[in-house]
Structures are given as structure tokens and as C-alpha cells.
Short mmCIF file of N, CA and C and ligand atoms in Angstrom, two decimals:
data_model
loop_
_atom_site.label_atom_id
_atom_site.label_comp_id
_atom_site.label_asym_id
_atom_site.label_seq_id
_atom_site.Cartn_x
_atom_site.Cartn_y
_atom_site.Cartn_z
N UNK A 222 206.92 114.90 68.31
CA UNK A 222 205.69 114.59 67.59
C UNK A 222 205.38 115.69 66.58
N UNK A 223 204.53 115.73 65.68
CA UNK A 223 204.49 116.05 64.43
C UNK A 223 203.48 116.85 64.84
N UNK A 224 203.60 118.31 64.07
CA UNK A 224 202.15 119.28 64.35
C UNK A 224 201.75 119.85 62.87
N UNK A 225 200.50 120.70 63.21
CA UNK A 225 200.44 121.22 62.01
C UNK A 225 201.38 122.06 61.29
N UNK A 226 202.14 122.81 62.58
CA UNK A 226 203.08 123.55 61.52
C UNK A 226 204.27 122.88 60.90
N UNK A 227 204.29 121.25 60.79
CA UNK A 227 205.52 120.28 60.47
C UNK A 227 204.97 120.05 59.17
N UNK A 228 203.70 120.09 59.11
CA UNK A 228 203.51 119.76 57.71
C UNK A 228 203.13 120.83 56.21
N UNK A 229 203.88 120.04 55.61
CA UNK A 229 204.02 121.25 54.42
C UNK A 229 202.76 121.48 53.80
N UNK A 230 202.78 122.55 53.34
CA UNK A 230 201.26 123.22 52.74
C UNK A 230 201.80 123.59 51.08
N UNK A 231 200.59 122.64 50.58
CA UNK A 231 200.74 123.03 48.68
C UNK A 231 201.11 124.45 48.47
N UNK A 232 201.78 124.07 47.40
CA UNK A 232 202.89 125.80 47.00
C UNK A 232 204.42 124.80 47.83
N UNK A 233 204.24 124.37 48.06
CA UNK A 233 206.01 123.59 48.84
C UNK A 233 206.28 122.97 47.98
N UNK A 234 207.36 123.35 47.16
CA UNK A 234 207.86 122.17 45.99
C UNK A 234 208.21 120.87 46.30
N UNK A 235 208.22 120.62 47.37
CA UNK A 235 208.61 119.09 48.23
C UNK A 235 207.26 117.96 47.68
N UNK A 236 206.08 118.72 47.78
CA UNK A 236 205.04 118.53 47.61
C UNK A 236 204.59 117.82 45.67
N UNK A 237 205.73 118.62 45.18
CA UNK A 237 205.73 118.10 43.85
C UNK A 237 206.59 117.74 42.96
N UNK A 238 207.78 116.88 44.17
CA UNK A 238 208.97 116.28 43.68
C UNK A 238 208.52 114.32 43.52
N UNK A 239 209.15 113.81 42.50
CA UNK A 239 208.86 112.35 42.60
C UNK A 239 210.04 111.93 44.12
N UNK A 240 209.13 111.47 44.76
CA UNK A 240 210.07 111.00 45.70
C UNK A 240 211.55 110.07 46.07
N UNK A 241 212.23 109.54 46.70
CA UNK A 241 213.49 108.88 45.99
C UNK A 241 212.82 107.58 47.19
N UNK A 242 213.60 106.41 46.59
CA UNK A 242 213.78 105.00 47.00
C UNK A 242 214.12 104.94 48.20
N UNK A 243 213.56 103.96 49.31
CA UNK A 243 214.20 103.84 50.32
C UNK A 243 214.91 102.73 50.49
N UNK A 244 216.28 102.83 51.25
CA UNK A 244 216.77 101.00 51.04
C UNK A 244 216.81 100.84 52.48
N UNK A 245 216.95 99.41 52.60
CA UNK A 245 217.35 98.31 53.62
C UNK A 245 218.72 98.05 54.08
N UNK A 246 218.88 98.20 55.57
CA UNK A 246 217.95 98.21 56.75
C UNK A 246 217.45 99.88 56.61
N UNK A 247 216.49 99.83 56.97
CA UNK A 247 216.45 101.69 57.52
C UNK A 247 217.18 102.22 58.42
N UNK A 248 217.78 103.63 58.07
CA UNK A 248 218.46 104.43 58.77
C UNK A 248 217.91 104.47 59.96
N UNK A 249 218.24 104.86 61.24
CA UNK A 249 217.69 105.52 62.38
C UNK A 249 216.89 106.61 62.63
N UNK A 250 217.51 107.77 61.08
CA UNK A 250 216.25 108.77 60.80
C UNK A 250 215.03 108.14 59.95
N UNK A 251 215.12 107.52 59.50
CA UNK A 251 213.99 106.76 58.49
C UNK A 251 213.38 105.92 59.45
N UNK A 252 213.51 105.33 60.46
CA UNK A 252 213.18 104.52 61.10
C UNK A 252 211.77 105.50 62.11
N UNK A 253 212.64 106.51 62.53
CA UNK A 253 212.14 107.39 63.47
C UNK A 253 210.99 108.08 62.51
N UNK A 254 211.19 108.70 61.17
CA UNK A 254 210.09 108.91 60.58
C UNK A 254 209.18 108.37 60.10
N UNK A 255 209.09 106.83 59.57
CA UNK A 255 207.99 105.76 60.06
C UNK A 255 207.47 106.19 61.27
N UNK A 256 208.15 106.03 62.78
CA UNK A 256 206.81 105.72 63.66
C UNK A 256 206.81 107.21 64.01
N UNK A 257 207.41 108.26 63.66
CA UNK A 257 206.48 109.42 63.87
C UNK A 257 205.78 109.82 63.16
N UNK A 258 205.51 109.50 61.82
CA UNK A 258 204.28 109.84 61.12
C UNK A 258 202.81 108.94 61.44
N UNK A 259 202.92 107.62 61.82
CA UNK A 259 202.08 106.79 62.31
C UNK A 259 201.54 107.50 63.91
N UNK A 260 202.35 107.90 64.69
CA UNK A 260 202.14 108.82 65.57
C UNK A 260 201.00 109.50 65.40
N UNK A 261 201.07 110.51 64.12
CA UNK A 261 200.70 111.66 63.96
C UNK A 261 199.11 111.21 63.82
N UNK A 262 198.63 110.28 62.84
CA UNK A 262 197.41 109.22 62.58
C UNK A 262 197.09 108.50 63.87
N UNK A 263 197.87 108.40 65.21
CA UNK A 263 197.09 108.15 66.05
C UNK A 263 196.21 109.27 66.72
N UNK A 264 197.61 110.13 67.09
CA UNK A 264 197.04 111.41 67.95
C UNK A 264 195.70 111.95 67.59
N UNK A 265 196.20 111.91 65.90
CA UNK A 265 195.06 112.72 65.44
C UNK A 265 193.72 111.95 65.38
N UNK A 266 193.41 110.75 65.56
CA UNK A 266 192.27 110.62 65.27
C UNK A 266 191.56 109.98 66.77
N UNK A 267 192.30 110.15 67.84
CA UNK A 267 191.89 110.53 69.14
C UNK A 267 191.08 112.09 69.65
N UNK A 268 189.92 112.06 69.40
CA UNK A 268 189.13 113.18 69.36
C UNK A 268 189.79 114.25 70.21
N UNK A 269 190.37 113.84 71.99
CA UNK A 269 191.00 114.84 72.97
C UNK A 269 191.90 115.41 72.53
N UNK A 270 192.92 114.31 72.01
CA UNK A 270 194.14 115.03 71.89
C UNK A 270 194.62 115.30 70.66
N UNK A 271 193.45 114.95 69.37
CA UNK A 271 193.34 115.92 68.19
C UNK A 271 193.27 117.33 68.79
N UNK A 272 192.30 117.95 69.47
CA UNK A 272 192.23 119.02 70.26
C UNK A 272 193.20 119.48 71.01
N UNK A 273 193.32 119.22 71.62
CA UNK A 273 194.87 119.59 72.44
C UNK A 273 195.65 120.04 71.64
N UNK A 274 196.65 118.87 70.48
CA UNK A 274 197.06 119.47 70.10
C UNK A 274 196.82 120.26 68.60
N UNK A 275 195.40 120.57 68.92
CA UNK A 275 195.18 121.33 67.42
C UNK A 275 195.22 120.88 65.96
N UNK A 276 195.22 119.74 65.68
CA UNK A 276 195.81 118.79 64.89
C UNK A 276 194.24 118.34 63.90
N UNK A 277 194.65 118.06 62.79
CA UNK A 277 193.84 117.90 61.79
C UNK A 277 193.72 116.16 61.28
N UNK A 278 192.46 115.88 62.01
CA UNK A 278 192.77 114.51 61.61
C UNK A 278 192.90 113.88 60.50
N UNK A 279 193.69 112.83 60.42
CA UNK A 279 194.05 112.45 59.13
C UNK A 279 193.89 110.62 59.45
N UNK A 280 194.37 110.08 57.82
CA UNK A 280 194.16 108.79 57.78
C UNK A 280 195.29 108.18 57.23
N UNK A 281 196.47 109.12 56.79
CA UNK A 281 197.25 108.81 55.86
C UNK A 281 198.02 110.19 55.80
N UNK A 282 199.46 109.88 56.04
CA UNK A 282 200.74 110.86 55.99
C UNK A 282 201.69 110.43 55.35
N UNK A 283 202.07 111.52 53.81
CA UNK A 283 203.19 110.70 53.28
C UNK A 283 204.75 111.59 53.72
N UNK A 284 205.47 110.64 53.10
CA UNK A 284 206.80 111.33 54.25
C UNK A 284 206.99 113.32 53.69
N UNK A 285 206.57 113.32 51.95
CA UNK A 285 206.72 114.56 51.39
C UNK A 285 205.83 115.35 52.36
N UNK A 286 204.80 115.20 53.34
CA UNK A 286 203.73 116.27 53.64
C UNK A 286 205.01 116.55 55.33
N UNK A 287 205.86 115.75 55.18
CA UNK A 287 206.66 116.38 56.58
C UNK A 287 208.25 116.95 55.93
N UNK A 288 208.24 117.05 54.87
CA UNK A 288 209.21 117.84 53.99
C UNK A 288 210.12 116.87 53.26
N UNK A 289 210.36 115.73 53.70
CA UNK A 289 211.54 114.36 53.05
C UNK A 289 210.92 113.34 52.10
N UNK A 290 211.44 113.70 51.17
CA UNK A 290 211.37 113.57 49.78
C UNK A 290 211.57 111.97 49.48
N UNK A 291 211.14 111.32 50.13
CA UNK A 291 211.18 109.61 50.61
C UNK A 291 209.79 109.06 50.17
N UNK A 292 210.01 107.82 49.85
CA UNK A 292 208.72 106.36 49.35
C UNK A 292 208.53 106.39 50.41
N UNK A 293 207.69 107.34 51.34
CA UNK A 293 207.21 105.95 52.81
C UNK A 293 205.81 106.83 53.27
N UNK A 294 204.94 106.62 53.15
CA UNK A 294 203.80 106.96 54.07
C UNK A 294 202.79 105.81 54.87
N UNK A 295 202.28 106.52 56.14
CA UNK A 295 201.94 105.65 57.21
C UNK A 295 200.05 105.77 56.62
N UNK A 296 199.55 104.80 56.85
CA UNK A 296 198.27 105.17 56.58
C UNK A 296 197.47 104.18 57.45
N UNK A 297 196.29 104.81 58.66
CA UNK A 297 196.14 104.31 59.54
C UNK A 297 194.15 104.22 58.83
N UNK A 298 193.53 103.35 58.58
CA UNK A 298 192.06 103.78 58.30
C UNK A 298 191.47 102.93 59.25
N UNK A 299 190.67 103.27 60.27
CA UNK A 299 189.85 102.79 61.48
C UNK A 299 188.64 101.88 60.64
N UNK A 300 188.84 101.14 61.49
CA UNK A 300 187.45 100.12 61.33
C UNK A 300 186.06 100.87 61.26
N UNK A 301 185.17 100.84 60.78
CA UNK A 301 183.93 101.89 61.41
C UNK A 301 183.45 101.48 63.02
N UNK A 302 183.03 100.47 63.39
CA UNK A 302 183.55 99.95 64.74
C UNK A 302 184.51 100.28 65.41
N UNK A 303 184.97 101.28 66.04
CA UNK A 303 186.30 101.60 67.14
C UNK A 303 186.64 100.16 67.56
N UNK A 304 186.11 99.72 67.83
CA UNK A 304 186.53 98.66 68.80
C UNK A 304 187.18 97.40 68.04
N UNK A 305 186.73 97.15 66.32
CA UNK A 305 187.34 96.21 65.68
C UNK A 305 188.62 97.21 65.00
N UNK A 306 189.79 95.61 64.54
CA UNK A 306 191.00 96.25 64.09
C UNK A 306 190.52 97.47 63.19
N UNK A 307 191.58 97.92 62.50
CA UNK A 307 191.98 98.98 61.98
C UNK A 307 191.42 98.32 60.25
N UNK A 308 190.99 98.79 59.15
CA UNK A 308 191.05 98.45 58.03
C UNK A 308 192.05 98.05 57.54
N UNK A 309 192.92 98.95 57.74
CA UNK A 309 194.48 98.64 57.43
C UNK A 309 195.20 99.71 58.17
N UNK A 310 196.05 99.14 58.66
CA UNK A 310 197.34 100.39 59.63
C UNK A 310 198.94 99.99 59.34
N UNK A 311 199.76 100.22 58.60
CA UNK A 311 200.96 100.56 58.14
C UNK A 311 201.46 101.50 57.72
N UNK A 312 203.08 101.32 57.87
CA UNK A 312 203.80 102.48 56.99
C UNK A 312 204.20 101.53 56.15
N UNK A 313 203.85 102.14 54.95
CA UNK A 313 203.87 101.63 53.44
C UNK A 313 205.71 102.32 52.80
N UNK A 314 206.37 101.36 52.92
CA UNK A 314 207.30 102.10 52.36
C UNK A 314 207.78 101.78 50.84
N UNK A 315 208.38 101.96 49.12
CA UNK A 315 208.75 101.80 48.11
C UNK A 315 207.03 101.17 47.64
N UNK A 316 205.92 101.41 48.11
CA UNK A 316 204.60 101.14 47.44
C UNK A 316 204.80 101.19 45.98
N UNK A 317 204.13 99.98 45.67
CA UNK A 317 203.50 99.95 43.87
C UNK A 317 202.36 99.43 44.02
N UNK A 318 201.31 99.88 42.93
CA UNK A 318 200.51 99.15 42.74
C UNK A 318 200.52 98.12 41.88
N UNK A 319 200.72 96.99 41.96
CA UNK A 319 201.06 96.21 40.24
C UNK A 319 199.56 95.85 40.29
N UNK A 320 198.20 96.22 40.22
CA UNK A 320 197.33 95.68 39.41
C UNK A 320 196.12 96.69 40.26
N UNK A 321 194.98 97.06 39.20
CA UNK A 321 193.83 98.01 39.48
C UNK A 321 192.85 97.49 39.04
N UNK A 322 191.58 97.64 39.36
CA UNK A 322 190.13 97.17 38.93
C UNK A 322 190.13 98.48 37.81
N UNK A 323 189.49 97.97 36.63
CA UNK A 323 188.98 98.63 35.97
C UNK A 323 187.38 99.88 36.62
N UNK A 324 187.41 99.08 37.34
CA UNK A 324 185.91 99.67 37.89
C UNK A 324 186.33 100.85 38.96
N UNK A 325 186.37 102.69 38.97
CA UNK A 325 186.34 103.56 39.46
C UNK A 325 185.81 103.52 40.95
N UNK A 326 186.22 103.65 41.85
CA UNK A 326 186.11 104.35 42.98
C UNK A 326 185.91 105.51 43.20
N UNK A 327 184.82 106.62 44.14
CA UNK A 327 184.81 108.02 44.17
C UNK A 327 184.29 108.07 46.09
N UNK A 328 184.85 108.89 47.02
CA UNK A 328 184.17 109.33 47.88
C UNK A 328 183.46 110.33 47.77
N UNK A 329 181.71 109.89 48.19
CA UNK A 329 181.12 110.49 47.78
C UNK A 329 181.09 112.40 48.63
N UNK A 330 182.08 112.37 49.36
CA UNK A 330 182.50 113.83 50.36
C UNK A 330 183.52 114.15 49.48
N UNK A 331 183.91 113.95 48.24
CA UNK A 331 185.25 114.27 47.82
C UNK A 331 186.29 114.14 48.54
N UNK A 332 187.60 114.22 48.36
CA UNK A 332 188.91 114.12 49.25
C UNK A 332 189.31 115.01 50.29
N UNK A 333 190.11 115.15 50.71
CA UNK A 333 190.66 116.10 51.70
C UNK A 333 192.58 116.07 51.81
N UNK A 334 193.03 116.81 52.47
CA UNK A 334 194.65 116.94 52.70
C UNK A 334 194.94 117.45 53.43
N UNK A 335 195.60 117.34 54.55
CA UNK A 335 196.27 117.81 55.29
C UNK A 335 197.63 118.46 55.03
N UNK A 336 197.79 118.91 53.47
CA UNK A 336 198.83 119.72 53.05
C UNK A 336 197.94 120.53 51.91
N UNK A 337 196.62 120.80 51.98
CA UNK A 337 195.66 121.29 51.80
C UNK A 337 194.65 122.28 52.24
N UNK A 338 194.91 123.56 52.33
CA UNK A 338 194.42 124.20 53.52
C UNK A 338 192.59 124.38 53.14
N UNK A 339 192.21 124.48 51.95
CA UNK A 339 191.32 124.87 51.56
C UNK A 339 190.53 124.31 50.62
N UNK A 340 188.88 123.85 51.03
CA UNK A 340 188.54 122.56 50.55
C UNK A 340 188.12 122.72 48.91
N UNK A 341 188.74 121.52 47.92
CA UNK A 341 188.42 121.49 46.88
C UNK A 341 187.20 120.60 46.36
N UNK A 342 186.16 120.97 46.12
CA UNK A 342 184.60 120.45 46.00
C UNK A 342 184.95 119.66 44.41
N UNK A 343 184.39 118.11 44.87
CA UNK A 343 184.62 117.01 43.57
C UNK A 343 184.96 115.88 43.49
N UNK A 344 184.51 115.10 42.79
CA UNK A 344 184.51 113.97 42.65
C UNK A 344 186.47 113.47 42.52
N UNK A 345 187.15 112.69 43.21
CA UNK A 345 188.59 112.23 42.48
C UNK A 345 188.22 110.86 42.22
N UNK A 346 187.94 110.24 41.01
CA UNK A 346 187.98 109.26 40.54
C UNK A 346 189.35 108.46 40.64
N UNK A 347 189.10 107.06 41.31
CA UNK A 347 190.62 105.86 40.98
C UNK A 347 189.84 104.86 41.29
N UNK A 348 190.87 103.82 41.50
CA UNK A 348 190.80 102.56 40.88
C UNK A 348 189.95 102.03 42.49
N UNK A 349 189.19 101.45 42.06
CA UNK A 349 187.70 100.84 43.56
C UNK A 349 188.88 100.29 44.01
N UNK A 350 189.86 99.16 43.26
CA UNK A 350 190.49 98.10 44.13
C UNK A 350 191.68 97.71 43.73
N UNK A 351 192.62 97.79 44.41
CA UNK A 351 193.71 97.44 43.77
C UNK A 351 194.68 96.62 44.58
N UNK A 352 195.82 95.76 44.18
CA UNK A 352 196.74 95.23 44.76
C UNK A 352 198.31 95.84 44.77
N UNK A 353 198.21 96.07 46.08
CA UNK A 353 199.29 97.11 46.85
C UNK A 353 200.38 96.02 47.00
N UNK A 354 201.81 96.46 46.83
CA UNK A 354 202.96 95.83 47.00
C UNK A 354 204.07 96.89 47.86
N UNK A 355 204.28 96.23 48.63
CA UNK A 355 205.39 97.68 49.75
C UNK A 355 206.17 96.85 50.48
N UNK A 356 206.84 97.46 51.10
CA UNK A 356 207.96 96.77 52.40
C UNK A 356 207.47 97.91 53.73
N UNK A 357 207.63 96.71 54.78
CA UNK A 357 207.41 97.00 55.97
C UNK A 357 208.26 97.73 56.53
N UNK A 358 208.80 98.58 57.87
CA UNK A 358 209.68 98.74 58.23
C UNK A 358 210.91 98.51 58.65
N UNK A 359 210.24 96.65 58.49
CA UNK A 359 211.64 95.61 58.58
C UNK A 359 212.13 95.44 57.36
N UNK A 360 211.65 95.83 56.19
CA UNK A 360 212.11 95.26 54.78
C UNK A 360 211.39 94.18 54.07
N UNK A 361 210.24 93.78 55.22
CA UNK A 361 209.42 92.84 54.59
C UNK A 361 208.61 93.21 53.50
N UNK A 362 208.54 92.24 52.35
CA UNK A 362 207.38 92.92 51.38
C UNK A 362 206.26 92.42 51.75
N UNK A 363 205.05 92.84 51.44
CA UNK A 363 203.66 92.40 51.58
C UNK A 363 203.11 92.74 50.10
N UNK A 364 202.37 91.46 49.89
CA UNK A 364 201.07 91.81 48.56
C UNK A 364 199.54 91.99 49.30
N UNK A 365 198.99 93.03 49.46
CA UNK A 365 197.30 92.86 49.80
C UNK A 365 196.54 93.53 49.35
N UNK A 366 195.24 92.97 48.93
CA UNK A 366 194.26 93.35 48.10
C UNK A 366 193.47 94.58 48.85
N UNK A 367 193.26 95.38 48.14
CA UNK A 367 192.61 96.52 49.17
C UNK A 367 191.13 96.77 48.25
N UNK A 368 190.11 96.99 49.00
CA UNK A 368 189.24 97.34 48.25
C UNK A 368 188.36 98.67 48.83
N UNK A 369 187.88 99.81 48.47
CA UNK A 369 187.13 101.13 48.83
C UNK A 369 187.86 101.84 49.12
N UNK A 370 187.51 102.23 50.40
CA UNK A 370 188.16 103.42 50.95
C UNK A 370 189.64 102.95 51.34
N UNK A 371 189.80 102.17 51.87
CA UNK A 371 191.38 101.47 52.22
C UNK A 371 192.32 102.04 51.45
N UNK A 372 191.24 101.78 49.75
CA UNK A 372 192.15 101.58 48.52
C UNK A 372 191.97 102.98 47.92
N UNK A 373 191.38 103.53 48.27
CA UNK A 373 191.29 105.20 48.10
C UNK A 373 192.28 105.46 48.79
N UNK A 374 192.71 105.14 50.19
CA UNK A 374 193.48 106.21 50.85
C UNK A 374 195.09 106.00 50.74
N UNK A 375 195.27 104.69 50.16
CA UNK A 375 196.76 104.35 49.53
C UNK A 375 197.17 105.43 48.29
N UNK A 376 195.53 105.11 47.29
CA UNK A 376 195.98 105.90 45.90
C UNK A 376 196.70 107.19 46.58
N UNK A 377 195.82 107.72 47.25
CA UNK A 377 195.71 109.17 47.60
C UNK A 377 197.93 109.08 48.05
N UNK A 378 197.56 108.37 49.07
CA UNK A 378 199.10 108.74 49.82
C UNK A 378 200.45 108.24 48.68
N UNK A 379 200.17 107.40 47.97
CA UNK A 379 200.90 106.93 46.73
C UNK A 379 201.33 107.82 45.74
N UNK A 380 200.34 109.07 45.71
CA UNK A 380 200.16 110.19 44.62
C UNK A 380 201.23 110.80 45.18
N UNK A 381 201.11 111.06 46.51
CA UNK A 381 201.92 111.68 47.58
C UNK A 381 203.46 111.83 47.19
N UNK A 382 204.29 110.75 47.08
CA UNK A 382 205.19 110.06 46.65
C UNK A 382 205.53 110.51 45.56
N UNK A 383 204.72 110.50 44.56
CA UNK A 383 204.88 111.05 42.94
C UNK A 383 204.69 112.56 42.60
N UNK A 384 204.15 113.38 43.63
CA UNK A 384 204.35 114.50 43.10
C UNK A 384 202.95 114.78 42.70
N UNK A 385 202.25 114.12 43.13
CA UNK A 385 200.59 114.64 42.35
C UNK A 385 199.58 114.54 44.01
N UNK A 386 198.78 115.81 43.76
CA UNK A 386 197.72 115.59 44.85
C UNK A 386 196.50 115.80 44.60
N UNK A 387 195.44 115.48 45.23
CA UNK A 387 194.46 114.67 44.92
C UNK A 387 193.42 115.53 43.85
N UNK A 388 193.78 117.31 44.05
CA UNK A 388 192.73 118.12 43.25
C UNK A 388 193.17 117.79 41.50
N UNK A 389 193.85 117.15 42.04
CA UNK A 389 194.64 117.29 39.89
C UNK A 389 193.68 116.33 39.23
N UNK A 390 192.98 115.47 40.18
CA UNK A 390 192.74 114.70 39.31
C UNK A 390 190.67 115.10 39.19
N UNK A 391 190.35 115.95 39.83
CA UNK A 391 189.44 116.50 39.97
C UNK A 391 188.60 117.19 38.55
N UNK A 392 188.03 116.97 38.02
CA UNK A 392 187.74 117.22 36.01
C UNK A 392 187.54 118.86 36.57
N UNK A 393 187.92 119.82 35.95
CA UNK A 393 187.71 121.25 36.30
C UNK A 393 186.47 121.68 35.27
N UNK A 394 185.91 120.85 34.50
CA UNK A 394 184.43 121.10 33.37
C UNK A 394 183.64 120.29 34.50
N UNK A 395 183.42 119.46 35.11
CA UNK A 395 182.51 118.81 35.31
C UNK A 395 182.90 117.87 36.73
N UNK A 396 183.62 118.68 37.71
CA UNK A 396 183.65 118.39 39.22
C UNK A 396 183.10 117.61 39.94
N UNK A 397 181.43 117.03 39.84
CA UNK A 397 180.48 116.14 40.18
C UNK A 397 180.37 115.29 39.18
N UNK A 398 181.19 114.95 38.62
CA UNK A 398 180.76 113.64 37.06
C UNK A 398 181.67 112.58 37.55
N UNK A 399 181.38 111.25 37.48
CA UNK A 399 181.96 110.20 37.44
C UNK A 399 181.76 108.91 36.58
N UNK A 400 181.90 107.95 35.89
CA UNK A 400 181.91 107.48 35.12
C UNK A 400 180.36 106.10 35.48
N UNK A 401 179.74 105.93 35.09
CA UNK A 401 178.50 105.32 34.77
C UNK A 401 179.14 104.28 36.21
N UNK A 402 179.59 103.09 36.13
CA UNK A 402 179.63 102.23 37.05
C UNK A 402 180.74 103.03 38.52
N UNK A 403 180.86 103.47 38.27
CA UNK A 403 181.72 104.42 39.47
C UNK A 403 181.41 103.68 40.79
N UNK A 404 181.89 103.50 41.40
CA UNK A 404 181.48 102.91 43.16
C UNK A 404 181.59 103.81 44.05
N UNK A 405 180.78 104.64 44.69
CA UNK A 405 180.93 105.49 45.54
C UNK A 405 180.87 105.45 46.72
N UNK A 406 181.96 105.88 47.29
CA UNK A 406 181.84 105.50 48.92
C UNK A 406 182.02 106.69 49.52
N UNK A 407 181.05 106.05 50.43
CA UNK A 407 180.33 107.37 51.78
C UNK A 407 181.34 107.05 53.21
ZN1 LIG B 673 197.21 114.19 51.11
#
């Protein structure tokens, strides 16, 4: 299982390589790093054994934040209800977005990273909603519409993939500014 010291911390050039393609069927190591990064999004967002094992909860792990330079991150976002499904829970592997709302998305707590040691205060503006295209771990593709935070936490892990993380996109003049219709989610 995956700890904090597995995951890479900005300044890791892994962190700002475009990632490479994954093909079909998956390897046995690719396979194994799907469900151990999904792992990592359970443990961690189990309050005990976040504790235990010291672990920083997260919502979303892309394969670059465990050093392999691979299209695949797991992204687990809880229902606000514990008890209803998950918002969305997959490992997203060769993700595109083919289509974005014009209309901005912002959490209004700013972002966070778990390959991030130290918090960057600000607005990251993207797209409120967009339609996600990926393959499953079987090779299946899926099209689904994501909208808020769901669709915040894809951008975020998508960036992942490309070599960009989330402070870049942060305005360094004007940190709290977001664009007139902006949708902000708490
Ligand atoms: Zn991240």
C-alpha cells in the first residue's frame, strides 16, 4: 500500500513530464497500480486509518504523484452523505476531455495536493462542467458528464498527466479574482 513517502513531492521532474499512453490489456504492473492507487483514496479517507497510517487524505491520485509517468489516475469523490454512492469512483485511464462549459468553476477553499507540501492560497479557475472520455481498467471507454467538484477533481488529476499542477493556474496579481459568472463551490 501506498504512503506518504511513495508519493512524489513538487521539485520531482516526474511531476512535470507529459505522461505516456497506456495500452490494452493492462500489464500486471499497470493493473496493480490502478487498484493500488484507488487503495490509497480509500485508506485515506477512512478517518482511523488515515491516522494510523499517517496519510493525507485525498480524492484523486495520478499515477505521476507515485513516480510512473502513465495516463491513469484513480479519483474517488464521496457523496456528502457517507452512506450514498460515491460522486464518482474510478481509475480514469488515457482521459480526455472532448468538451467544457464555458462557464468557470472555483473551490471556494482553493485546491490542495498531495504532491504539495505547502498550502498555496487562491482561487484555480476551470471549466464548472465538462465531458470526460477514459477507459476503464478493462479497456472499456466511458463518456460522462461531470459537473462541480467531480469535475474539478478530474481537471485537477488530468493536469496531473500533463505536467501542470494546480498552483500554475493560480493568477499571481490577483489570487482571489475569478471571472464575473464563476461557480463556486464550497
Ligand atoms: Zn494533485
Amino acid at each position: 500500500m501506498y504512503l506518504m513517502k511513495d508519493i512524489t513531492r513538487d521539485g520531482n521532474p516526474v511531476l512535470r513530464k507529459r505522461a505516456a499512453k497506456v495500452s490494452f490489456p493492462l500489464s500486471d504492473e499497470d493493473q496493480k497500480l490502478a487498484k493500488e492507487m484507488m487503495k490509497y483514496l480509500e485508506v485515506s479517507q477512512d478517518p482511523e486509518l488515515c491516522e494510523k497510517y499517517k496519510l493525507r487524505a485525498g480524492v484523486g491520485l495520478a499515477a505521476p504523484q507515485v513516480g510512473v509517468s502513465k495516463q491513469m489516475a484513480a479519483v474517488l469523490v464521496p457523496a456528502p452523505d457517507e452512506n450514498d454512492e460515491p460522486l464518482f469512483k474510478d481509475v480514469i485511464i488515457n482521459p480526455v476531455i472532448v468538451s467544457e462549459s464555458v462557464q468557470y468553476g472555483a473551490l471556494t477553499e482553493g485546491e490542495g495536493c498531495l504532491s504539495v507540501d505547502k498550502d498555496v492560497p487562491g482561487y484555480v479557475p476551470r471549466h464548472d462542467r465538462i465531458t470526460l472520455r477514459y477507459q476503464d481498467v478493462n479497456g472499456e471507454t466511458h463518456k460522462v458528464r461531470l459537473k462541480h467538484y467531480p469535475a474539478i477533481v478530474c481537471q485537477h488529476e488530468i493536469d496531473h498527466l500533463h505536467g501542470v499542477l494546480f498552483y500554475d493556474h493560480i493568477s499571481k496579481d490577483d489570487p482571489f479574482t475569478a471571472p464575473d459568472d464563476t461557480v463556486m463551490i464550497s
